[in-house]
XYZ file of C-alpha atoms in Angstrom:
680
model
C 0.000 0.000 0.000
C 0.994 3.590 -0.615
C 1.039 6.088 2.220
C 0.217 9.771 2.201
C 3.188 12.158 2.153
C 4.506 12.947 5.612
C 1.985 10.535 7.126
C 1.707 6.942 8.276
C -1.843 6.633 6.952
C -2.423 4.315 4.037
C -4.122 5.468 0.885
C -6.503 3.320 -1.094
C -3.828 2.866 -3.784
C -1.395 -0.029 -4.083
C 1.756 -0.403 -6.151
C 2.689 -3.896 -7.352
C 6.463 -4.516 -7.709
C 8.426 -7.470 -9.038
C 12.080 -8.049 -8.136
C 14.170 -10.357 -10.294
C 17.649 -11.467 -9.299
C 19.906 -12.140 -12.277
C 23.247 -13.655 -11.331
C 26.373 -12.360 -13.030
C 28.640 -15.307 -13.839
C 32.002 -15.603 -15.544
C 31.921 -17.387 -18.858
C 32.350 -17.189 -22.609
C 29.972 -15.584 -25.105
C 29.818 -16.897 -28.660
C 28.193 -14.353 -30.971
C 27.133 -15.896 -34.294
C 26.659 -13.266 -36.998
C 24.090 -14.088 -39.683
C 23.269 -11.002 -41.711
C 22.366 -7.318 -41.715
C 19.293 -5.955 -43.446
C 18.439 -2.637 -45.024
C 21.574 -0.835 -43.880
C 21.911 2.824 -44.691
C 24.351 3.565 -47.495
C 27.286 5.734 -46.461
C 29.529 5.056 -49.460
C 29.052 7.737 -52.138
C 29.440 5.258 -55.024
C 27.362 2.514 -53.371
C 30.288 0.055 -53.014
C 29.874 -0.527 -49.310
C 32.098 -3.120 -47.540
C 30.443 -3.660 -44.127
C 31.886 -5.400 -41.098
C 30.867 -5.676 -37.432
C 32.906 -4.347 -34.526
C 32.012 -5.645 -31.042
C 33.120 -3.639 -28.022
C 32.670 -4.677 -24.391
C 35.030 -2.106 -22.900
C 37.407 0.543 -24.146
C 40.224 -1.955 -24.635
C 38.242 -5.127 -25.418
C 37.254 -4.960 -29.088
C 36.705 -7.723 -31.646
C 35.975 -7.446 -35.362
C 34.298 -9.637 -37.947
C 35.536 -10.188 -41.464
C 34.855 -7.497 -44.041
C 32.083 -8.421 -46.492
C 33.293 -7.089 -49.820
C 30.563 -5.223 -51.725
C 28.025 -6.308 -49.111
C 26.189 -3.001 -49.609
C 22.986 -2.768 -47.557
C 22.362 -6.500 -47.019
C 25.648 -8.232 -46.150
C 25.700 -11.930 -45.231
C 28.259 -12.784 -42.533
C 28.264 -16.534 -43.183
C 27.584 -17.536 -39.544
C 30.922 -16.126 -38.389
C 31.517 -16.692 -34.680
C 33.105 -14.051 -32.456
C 34.188 -15.131 -28.980
C 34.248 -12.932 -25.878
C 35.335 -13.666 -22.320
C 33.197 -12.071 -19.612
C 34.098 -11.923 -15.927
C 33.427 -9.847 -12.817
C 35.465 -6.974 -14.221
C 33.666 -6.308 -17.490
C 30.106 -7.693 -17.313
C 28.778 -4.366 -15.984
C 29.433 -2.719 -19.379
C 26.873 -2.778 -22.166
C 27.941 -4.697 -25.242
C 28.143 -2.347 -28.236
C 27.861 -3.704 -31.775
C 28.871 -1.313 -34.543
C 28.365 -1.892 -38.263
C 31.073 -0.005 -40.180
C 32.017 0.515 -43.807
C 35.604 -0.512 -44.470
C 37.298 2.492 -46.072
C 40.940 3.403 -46.648
C 42.079 5.753 -43.931
C 38.849 6.052 -41.965
C 35.978 3.567 -41.586
C 32.538 5.118 -41.746
C 29.828 4.238 -39.171
C 26.682 2.710 -40.625
C 24.729 1.858 -37.483
C 25.002 0.552 -33.934
C 23.097 -1.175 -31.159
C 23.867 -1.953 -27.528
C 22.445 -4.089 -24.733
C 23.217 -5.630 -21.336
C 24.665 -9.152 -21.178
C 23.224 -9.977 -17.759
C 19.943 -11.588 -18.993
C 21.937 -13.953 -21.231
C 23.991 -15.150 -18.242
C 20.886 -16.800 -16.807
C 20.213 -18.906 -19.905
C 21.601 -22.268 -20.948
C 23.644 -22.857 -24.129
C 20.960 -25.029 -25.712
C 18.375 -22.227 -25.261
C 20.263 -19.724 -27.437
C 18.089 -18.299 -30.201
C 18.450 -15.941 -33.123
C 17.923 -12.265 -32.250
C 17.088 -9.307 -34.481
C 18.230 -5.927 -33.180
C 17.393 -2.548 -34.673
C 20.367 -0.445 -35.678
C 20.635 3.297 -35.041
C 22.777 6.175 -36.209
C 23.201 9.692 -34.871
C 21.830 12.655 -36.757
C 22.526 16.230 -35.753
C 19.562 18.286 -34.631
C 21.498 21.531 -34.740
C 24.271 21.688 -37.299
C 25.939 24.425 -35.274
C 25.983 22.394 -32.051
C 27.850 19.048 -32.175
C 26.300 17.899 -28.870
C 22.715 18.075 -30.117
C 21.838 14.893 -31.986
C 19.240 12.147 -31.934
C 19.223 8.398 -32.622
C 17.587 7.489 -35.925
C 16.604 3.815 -36.528
C 17.805 2.331 -39.809
C 18.486 -1.315 -40.577
C 18.659 -4.531 -38.583
C 21.393 -6.896 -37.396
C 20.621 -10.618 -37.126
C 22.746 -12.700 -34.754
C 22.668 -15.299 -31.973
C 24.253 -15.035 -28.533
C 25.280 -18.269 -26.817
C 26.434 -18.055 -23.227
C 28.784 -20.812 -22.014
C 28.972 -20.697 -18.198
C 32.298 -21.295 -16.497
C 33.022 -24.103 -14.049
C 35.362 -23.701 -11.093
C 38.773 -25.391 -11.159
C 40.783 -25.326 -7.933
C 44.394 -26.497 -8.075
C 46.545 -26.964 -5.002
C 50.225 -26.727 -5.964
C 51.528 -28.348 -2.825
C 55.229 -29.143 -3.012
C 58.119 -30.284 -5.181
C 61.121 -32.519 -4.770
C 64.375 -33.104 -6.586
C 64.583 -29.672 -8.248
C 67.916 -28.777 -9.835
C 69.447 -25.929 -11.774
C 69.881 -26.565 -15.519
C 73.305 -27.990 -16.439
C 74.180 -24.863 -18.435
C 73.249 -22.473 -15.604
C 76.157 -20.212 -14.677
C 75.532 -18.130 -11.541
C 76.977 -14.654 -11.281
C 79.814 -13.989 -8.852
C 77.521 -12.479 -6.209
C 74.993 -15.332 -6.354
C 74.717 -18.004 -3.690
C 74.955 -21.195 -5.755
C 73.529 -23.312 -2.948
C 70.408 -21.174 -2.509
C 67.318 -22.141 -4.485
C 64.201 -19.927 -4.200
C 61.525 -21.746 -6.185
C 58.021 -20.765 -7.243
C 55.529 -22.397 -9.595
C 53.640 -20.765 -12.457
C 50.482 -22.371 -13.886
C 48.950 -21.216 -17.175
C 45.721 -22.367 -18.817
C 44.893 -21.220 -22.341
C 41.499 -21.100 -24.035
C 40.088 -19.679 -27.255
C 38.929 -16.488 -25.561
C 41.324 -15.955 -22.668
C 44.733 -16.984 -21.316
C 45.069 -17.268 -17.539
C 48.249 -17.298 -15.471
C 48.554 -17.877 -11.723
C 51.670 -18.380 -9.595
C 52.568 -19.486 -6.106
C 54.558 -17.453 -3.582
C 58.306 -18.009 -3.559
C 59.579 -20.539 -1.016
C 62.598 -18.581 0.147
C 65.586 -20.894 0.468
C 63.286 -23.908 0.094
C 66.107 -25.680 -1.674
C 65.539 -28.685 -3.899
C 62.344 -29.678 -2.074
C 60.223 -26.507 -1.725
C 56.789 -26.447 -0.095
C 54.234 -23.934 -1.383
C 50.827 -25.310 -0.359
C 49.319 -22.628 -2.576
C 45.795 -22.856 -3.978
C 44.843 -21.155 -7.257
C 41.441 -20.947 -8.945
C 40.463 -20.761 -12.603
C 37.165 -20.173 -14.397
C 36.938 -22.957 -16.992
C 34.860 -23.079 -20.176
C 36.823 -24.548 -23.094
C 40.288 -24.893 -21.543
C 41.578 -28.428 -21.017
C 45.396 -28.230 -21.054
C 47.480 -26.791 -18.197
C 51.158 -25.841 -18.408
C 53.187 -25.875 -15.196
C 56.570 -24.149 -14.963
C 58.860 -23.983 -11.944
C 61.340 -21.109 -11.639
C 64.143 -20.037 -9.371
C 63.652 -16.390 -8.445
C 66.844 -14.770 -9.600
C 68.383 -11.415 -8.898
C 66.872 -8.359 -10.625
C 64.028 -10.372 -12.117
C 66.286 -12.770 -14.052
C 64.332 -15.896 -13.083
C 65.728 -19.319 -14.054
C 63.447 -22.012 -15.506
C 64.031 -25.195 -13.493
C 61.515 -27.415 -15.250
C 58.182 -27.552 -17.018
C 55.392 -29.980 -17.874
C 51.985 -30.095 -19.500
C 48.989 -32.075 -18.281
C 45.404 -32.654 -19.349
C 42.452 -31.465 -17.280
C 40.041 -33.993 -18.812
C 40.554 -36.426 -15.946
C 39.560 -33.683 -13.499
C 36.398 -32.917 -15.474
C 35.475 -36.595 -15.430
C 36.378 -37.505 -11.844
C 35.790 -34.196 -10.092
C 39.036 -34.661 -8.172
C 42.486 -36.089 -8.849
C 45.859 -35.709 -7.192
C 49.232 -36.839 -8.467
C 52.978 -36.339 -8.673
C 54.018 -35.068 -12.080
C 57.554 -35.127 -13.497
C 59.189 -31.912 -14.694
C 61.130 -31.739 -17.946
C 64.358 -29.841 -18.393
C 65.707 -29.046 -21.864
C 69.158 -30.312 -22.756
C 71.731 -28.094 -24.420
C 72.102 -30.443 -27.407
C 68.402 -31.104 -27.884
C 65.875 -33.358 -26.170
C 65.020 -33.230 -22.499
C 65.522 -35.043 -19.211
C 63.138 -35.526 -16.302
C 64.384 -33.749 -13.168
C 62.161 -33.042 -10.189
C 58.490 -33.686 -9.471
C 55.576 -31.571 -8.281
C 52.602 -32.745 -6.219
C 49.273 -31.326 -7.459
C 45.707 -31.676 -6.178
C 42.904 -30.692 -8.600
C 39.173 -30.248 -7.934
C 36.461 -29.226 -10.381
C 32.782 -28.352 -10.144
C 30.513 -27.162 -12.939
C 26.896 -26.236 -13.533
C 24.437 -29.108 -13.609
C 23.922 -30.602 -17.046
C 26.847 -28.715 -18.613
C 29.625 -30.892 -20.091
C 33.194 -29.575 -19.816
C 35.200 -28.600 -21.752
C 32.621 -26.711 -23.803
C 33.036 -25.514 -27.376
C 35.494 -28.338 -28.116
C 33.721 -30.773 -30.491
C 36.962 -32.706 -31.058
C 37.517 -33.453 -27.341
C 35.524 -35.709 -24.997
C 33.517 -33.745 -22.420
C 31.945 -34.702 -19.071
C 28.984 -33.373 -17.116
C 27.913 -33.910 -13.505
C 26.156 -37.205 -14.333
C 29.538 -38.922 -14.786
C 31.614 -36.756 -12.495
C 32.546 -38.484 -9.260
C 31.633 -36.760 -5.990
C 34.263 -38.029 -3.569
C 33.757 -38.454 0.176
C 35.382 -36.142 2.669
C 39.096 -36.297 1.932
C 39.971 -36.263 5.622
C 38.302 -39.658 5.998
C 40.277 -41.155 3.141
C 43.673 -39.683 3.914
C 46.278 -41.335 6.084
C 48.864 -38.910 7.364
C 52.255 -40.422 7.999
C 55.349 -38.775 9.407
C 56.345 -35.381 8.062
C 58.945 -36.951 5.798
C 56.402 -39.235 4.106
C 53.786 -38.426 1.483
C 50.038 -38.646 1.829
C 48.315 -41.850 0.812
C 45.106 -40.919 -0.972
C 42.512 -43.442 -2.068
C 41.005 -41.268 -4.805
C 40.977 -42.831 -8.248
C 44.237 -42.124 -10.067
C 44.531 -41.196 -13.749
C 46.328 -43.581 -16.073
C 49.842 -42.213 -16.518
C 53.510 -43.082 -16.362
C 54.407 -40.874 -13.419
C 56.945 -42.626 -11.152
C 55.824 -43.890 -7.763
C 57.856 -43.868 -4.538
C 58.770 -47.493 -5.200
C 59.946 -46.473 -8.667
C 62.244 -43.850 -7.207
C 63.740 -46.456 -4.892
C 64.289 -48.780 -7.852
C 65.975 -46.010 -9.821
C 68.815 -46.055 -7.339
C 69.433 -49.760 -7.952
C 71.192 -51.118 -11.024
C 68.790 -52.514 -13.572
C 68.895 -56.292 -13.810
C 67.860 -56.253 -17.427
C 68.030 -53.282 -19.720
C 66.639 -54.652 -22.950
C 63.172 -55.788 -23.881
C 62.835 -59.419 -24.989
C 62.617 -59.924 -28.730
C 61.451 -63.530 -28.566
C 59.068 -65.217 -26.162
C 60.826 -64.811 -22.822
C 61.422 -67.687 -20.486
C 59.549 -66.082 -17.570
C 56.390 -66.802 -15.674
C 53.328 -64.734 -16.592
C 49.801 -64.711 -15.267
C 48.419 -65.290 -18.797
C 48.694 -68.291 -21.106
C 49.560 -67.856 -24.754
C 45.966 -68.712 -25.743
C 44.663 -66.007 -23.405
C 47.055 -63.441 -24.863
C 45.988 -64.405 -28.401
C 42.306 -64.145 -27.455
C 42.877 -60.688 -25.972
C 44.654 -59.569 -29.146
C 41.814 -60.833 -31.354
C 39.286 -59.066 -29.136
C 41.024 -55.694 -29.651
C 41.705 -56.325 -33.366
C 38.222 -55.168 -34.380
C 38.740 -55.286 -38.170
C 40.665 -58.610 -37.983
C 43.664 -57.491 -40.044
C 46.171 -58.945 -37.522
C 47.191 -55.469 -36.412
C 45.950 -53.134 -33.675
C 45.604 -49.512 -34.805
C 44.911 -46.206 -33.067
C 41.141 -46.278 -33.661
C 40.837 -49.746 -32.111
C 42.813 -48.777 -28.996
C 40.728 -45.639 -28.538
C 37.438 -47.525 -28.974
C 38.331 -50.224 -26.440
C 39.561 -47.753 -23.792
C 36.505 -45.512 -24.191
C 34.254 -48.556 -23.749
C 36.184 -49.360 -20.556
C 35.449 -45.858 -19.289
C 39.017 -44.596 -19.666
C 39.776 -41.199 -21.179
C 42.456 -41.116 -23.854
C 43.716 -38.472 -26.281
C 45.075 -39.018 -29.789
C 48.533 -37.941 -28.640
C 48.498 -40.502 -25.820
C 47.438 -43.252 -28.251
C 50.279 -42.348 -30.608
C 52.678 -42.468 -27.649
C 51.335 -45.888 -26.589
C 51.811 -47.263 -30.094
C 55.324 -45.826 -30.453
C 56.369 -47.425 -27.135
C 55.276 -50.886 -28.314
C 55.749 -50.570 -32.087
C 59.185 -52.194 -32.475
C 59.241 -52.198 -36.302
C 57.938 -48.658 -36.767
C 54.966 -49.436 -39.046
C 52.538 -47.356 -36.973
C 50.573 -50.375 -35.705
C 50.900 -53.081 -33.079
C 51.457 -56.600 -34.381
C 50.758 -59.734 -32.347
C 54.450 -60.239 -31.642
C 54.736 -56.701 -30.280
C 51.541 -57.148 -28.245
C 52.863 -60.417 -26.826
C 56.169 -58.768 -25.895
C 54.315 -56.052 -23.975
C 52.107 -58.513 -22.079
C 54.891 -60.838 -20.952
C 57.377 -58.087 -20.059
C 57.253 -57.644 -16.265
C 56.407 -54.096 -15.148
C 56.707 -52.410 -18.577
C 55.789 -49.064 -17.038
C 58.705 -49.026 -14.615
C 61.114 -46.132 -14.531
C 64.071 -48.281 -15.602
C 62.415 -48.549 -19.027
C 62.265 -44.752 -19.216
C 65.910 -44.557 -18.164
C 66.897 -47.060 -20.840
C 65.139 -44.980 -23.512
C 66.755 -41.801 -22.208
C 70.163 -43.499 -22.157
C 69.682 -44.501 -25.788
C 68.889 -40.889 -26.715
C 71.959 -39.661 -24.826
C 74.148 -42.209 -26.649
C 72.831 -41.095 -30.035
C 73.455 -37.436 -29.236
C 76.968 -38.319 -28.082
C 77.583 -40.155 -31.343
C 76.374 -37.105 -33.252
C 78.849 -34.994 -31.305
C 81.603 -37.448 -32.217
C 80.526 -37.311 -35.840
C 80.872 -33.539 -35.876
C 84.370 -34.022 -34.497
C 85.173 -36.405 -37.357
C 85.034 -39.637 -35.330
C 82.362 -41.527 -37.278
C 83.270 -45.138 -36.513
C 80.196 -47.140 -35.581
C 77.990 -44.051 -35.851
C 74.214 -44.601 -35.988
C 72.220 -41.372 -36.241
C 68.831 -43.046 -36.596
C 67.505 -41.871 -33.221
C 68.975 -38.399 -33.647
C 67.404 -38.033 -37.084
C 64.073 -39.261 -35.777
C 64.130 -36.666 -33.019
C 64.963 -33.960 -35.507
C 62.185 -35.149 -37.818
C 59.618 -35.091 -34.999
C 60.604 -31.514 -34.165
C 60.183 -30.562 -37.820
C 56.788 -32.265 -37.882
C 55.615 -30.268 -34.835
C 56.773 -27.035 -36.457
C 54.888 -27.929 -39.648
C 51.766 -28.608 -37.594
C 52.032 -25.280 -35.766
C 52.521 -23.200 -38.924
C 49.843 -25.117 -40.853
C 47.266 -24.459 -38.125
C 48.129 -20.761 -38.184
C 47.889 -20.731 -41.998
C 44.483 -22.486 -41.918
C 43.043 -20.178 -39.241
C 44.345 -17.004 -40.897
C 42.828 -17.855 -44.282
C 39.793 -19.981 -43.286
C 41.124 -22.838 -45.408
C 38.554 -25.504 -46.310
C 38.627 -28.561 -48.548
C 36.968 -26.535 -51.312
C 39.728 -23.916 -51.048
C 42.418 -26.602 -51.410
C 40.584 -28.326 -54.250
C 40.209 -25.054 -56.191
C 43.904 -24.340 -55.612
C 44.777 -27.795 -56.942
C 42.745 -27.108 -60.090
C 44.720 -23.880 -60.579
C 47.895 -25.914 -59.995
C 46.912 -28.321 -62.815
C 46.382 -25.366 -65.155
C 50.037 -24.322 -64.785
C 52.492 -25.061 -67.608
C 53.934 -28.494 -66.809
C 57.271 -27.657 -68.460
C 57.881 -24.349 -66.695
C 55.623 -23.385 -63.788
C 55.259 -26.900 -62.317
C 58.217 -28.788 -63.688
C 58.568 -32.184 -61.948
C 55.389 -31.334 -59.996
C 57.237 -28.605 -58.076
C 56.368 -24.893 -57.775
C 58.137 -21.840 -56.373
C 56.950 -19.550 -53.580
C 55.400 -16.915 -55.863
C 53.315 -19.546 -57.655
C 52.462 -21.139 -54.294
C 50.947 -17.880 -53.004
C 49.204 -17.158 -56.308
C 47.320 -20.442 -56.628
C 46.387 -20.396 -52.923
C 45.326 -16.750 -53.216
C 47.304 -15.709 -50.119
C 49.634 -12.825 -49.316
C 53.362 -13.197 -49.895
C 54.462 -12.723 -46.287
C 57.434 -14.031 -44.356
C 55.332 -16.370 -42.187
C 54.097 -18.282 -45.242
C 57.628 -18.347 -46.652
C 58.733 -20.177 -43.479
C 55.916 -22.693 -44.000
C 56.897 -23.093 -47.658
C 60.540 -23.815 -46.779
C 59.510 -26.616 -44.405
C 58.238 -28.527 -47.452
C 61.344 -27.723 -49.539
C 62.988 -31.054 -48.714
C 65.689 -30.717 -51.366
C 66.492 -27.068 -50.571
C 65.976 -25.938 -54.187
C 63.356 -23.220 -53.481
C 60.484 -25.328 -54.845
C 58.024 -27.760 -53.264
C 55.712 -30.570 -54.352
C 52.327 -28.855 -53.982
C 50.588 -32.212 -53.613
C 52.600 -32.950 -50.460
C 51.529 -29.598 -49.016
C 47.847 -30.362 -49.742
C 48.063 -33.813 -48.118
C 49.621 -32.375 -44.939
C 47.040 -29.572 -44.765
C 44.163 -32.067 -45.067
C 45.226 -33.436 -41.653
C 43.857 -30.306 -39.999
C 40.612 -29.493 -41.816
C 37.187 -31.122 -41.813
C 36.765 -33.472 -44.774
C 34.764 -36.622 -45.433
C 37.010 -39.690 -45.246
C 35.875 -41.159 -48.580
C 36.448 -37.835 -50.350
C 39.932 -37.577 -48.863
C 40.824 -41.126 -49.980
C 39.716 -40.532 -53.589
C 41.247 -37.048 -53.793
C 44.595 -38.356 -52.512
C 44.549 -41.103 -55.159
C 43.550 -38.783 -58.005
C 46.356 -36.296 -57.274
C 48.946 -39.008 -58.006
C 47.075 -40.709 -60.869
C 48.818 -38.359 -63.317
C 47.984 -40.311 -66.481
C 44.339 -40.874 -65.456
C 44.635 -44.626 -65.980
C 43.190 -45.512 -62.574
C 46.447 -46.750 -61.019
C 49.315 -45.529 -58.866
C 52.600 -47.231 -57.971
C 54.867 -47.703 -54.972
C 56.593 -44.343 -55.474
C 53.190 -42.610 -55.360
C 52.337 -44.434 -52.113
C 55.626 -43.205 -50.643
C 54.744 -39.618 -51.557
C 51.207 -39.946 -50.147
C 52.484 -41.314 -46.820
C 55.198 -38.675 -46.743
C 52.579 -35.933 -47.024
C 50.056 -37.492 -44.632
C 52.595 -38.318 -41.913
C 54.629 -35.135 -42.565
C 57.920 -37.050 -42.420
C 60.595 -38.132 -44.895
C 60.286 -40.889 -47.518
C 62.918 -42.927 -45.673
C 60.789 -42.924 -42.519
C 57.687 -44.352 -44.232
C 59.326 -47.350 -45.919
C 58.058 -49.900 -43.384
C 54.537 -48.547 -43.777
C 54.864 -48.737 -47.569
C 56.062 -52.345 -47.293
C 53.009 -53.207 -45.186
C 50.684 -51.738 -47.835
C 52.421 -53.349 -50.804
C 52.062 -56.798 -49.204
C 48.297 -56.502 -49.559
C 47.964 -55.565 -53.239
C 47.047 -57.959 -56.038
C 49.598 -56.926 -58.673
C 52.740 -57.524 -56.609
C 54.917 -57.940 -59.731
C 54.395 -54.464 -61.210
C 53.673 -52.904 -57.794
C 50.543 -51.161 -59.135
C 47.496 -50.203 -57.038
C 44.008 -49.491 -58.374
C 41.549 -47.050 -56.788
C 39.472 -49.967 -55.474
C 42.503 -51.489 -53.754
C 43.509 -48.084 -52.382
C 40.059 -47.628 -50.785
C 40.174 -51.127 -49.252
C 43.700 -50.590 -47.877
C 42.690 -47.195 -46.437
C 39.882 -48.851 -44.499
C 41.954 -51.883 -43.524
C 44.947 -49.842 -42.339
C 43.466 -46.432 -41.424
C 46.313 -45.455 -39.109
C 48.947 -46.134 -41.764
C 47.476 -44.173 -44.662
C 45.708 -41.422 -42.748
C 47.212 -40.951 -39.273
C 45.400 -39.041 -36.541
C 47.417 -35.822 -36.528
C 44.834 -33.091 -36.896
C 42.392 -31.926 -34.257
C 39.220 -31.473 -36.292
C 39.023 -34.259 -38.855
C 35.980 -36.282 -39.745
C 37.813 -39.441 -38.731
C 38.321 -38.237 -35.152
C 34.678 -37.139 -35.057
C 33.633 -40.569 -36.258
C 35.587 -42.190 -33.442
C 33.895 -39.885 -30.979
C 30.483 -40.955 -32.323
C 31.469 -44.623 -31.981
C 32.534 -44.079 -28.372
C 29.269 -42.298 -27.579
């Protein structure tokens, strides 16, 4: 009821009020731009090139692509613009400006603005298309700049999807066995024995990069204790990078070690804790494991929301599968101060050394080599049982176990696995290097006692050290007994990672699709075979022309990575094959396109040399490194005399040996999506 002024008496009038609480939450906004309608024309010759500028604060601005000659009705092709919103910027209205791209000064066409708070109380699946009126300012008094009014003209069609953040809490507890790098040279006024360590944890997403660090444990030595808890808002992030530094004088901090770990186990279990080994780079290449850090991770997210979000190529987990663990104090046994906690929480599958492993590291290894034949040792499985297990995993019955089969079996068992981890598993067991696991290799793994033990890691590391030493001797001219196979493989893997990094940048910068590559290949075929593409090779100028890209230094670096012979030309087909690893393409289309590129005479056949080139491009390694894979393929063709393969045979081989012909390297391929559908 309403009261009279200056009185406690009620009137006969009543005012009905409604209060609505809308919670402001951190998260990520995905703005999908569809089109603009009936824009005002600001270009005097009616050649308007509109684009959208989105501004959440003075320094937080994102832009869409320019729509050439879009005029008054540009179509933005469902372009997605990503924004990160937190407690610092949600209070600002979101402004969306439509501008005409002009040389020197872009002209405003129209704008709209609104509050993001209502969207923060909606779920991602409820996002709908919105149509907002656009306005522009028109002066009321031409002599007074401050007098103007908003005039409506045009509409902007878009969708706003809000992805709420979950809460990740990481306790960086302590470390042990930290050491300075071997090449560290302290200054004269530095105490060599003093080690002041702190940890830095970074988590990167598509919209935001976050960095948190612990306090410095002053003079904590090789075994510092931080017991520092850091929190992160998580939407699409799923990889964490941990770095441990020694706080140096005048800000010259020394990197003691680093590691990277997946957060997917935390999203699935809700809580994990573990020791993780730190890596330290070696002066001559490679790395060694020195020191370990104890980490405790907890995660909670909104009900019904699967994390990580906005990552279609990665498995995600909601609260229906996330474990809610009992009170940790009831499951923790505290020993003496010098001993570690014993925690009964479910552990992730990894190869992190245990306390027993560290004790065994100090003892000489009884046996340093893996058995090559059936070992004369007792195992808990009979040979028939091992064979039955192999056949069970060999889903396509080709007498080999590939990456897709390992992933499928582990997913069915409820275990999370990434493509990189599968490749690592295969490489650890794959003795002949054909990219698959044969029965003999599987048998060797099963009957080898404790294959995950640290002494195996030490043996591998020792082998790497020996190869690097031999390389050093080779440089010095002492080449007797030199075998650079391991050294060359390491170098090739580094080159492959660099190719992957630059290819992803190239694809994102230019929105490369299969159609773009196919059109470029058609332009490549139109080149003069005797001049512009002699021996199927092109120079950098031609490369940029047929791809319709700018001739910039970054693309020149990418080009040179494919110039295997250092003659300033590349095989464009190899470049296309490598790029196809990282774009979305139907598997059958990719198989046929790969075949057709090397069927130069259009007679429906390719030969062994063509297979070598296809594998070289797909695996992004040298011809010498794919020979075993080529041998495996050639054993399964009909015309073994002439070594010729038809398209039909090529399709069958691609399906029979998917990991050999088309390895899982990219992060957004149809093949990886298919595997995800199978697992679901």
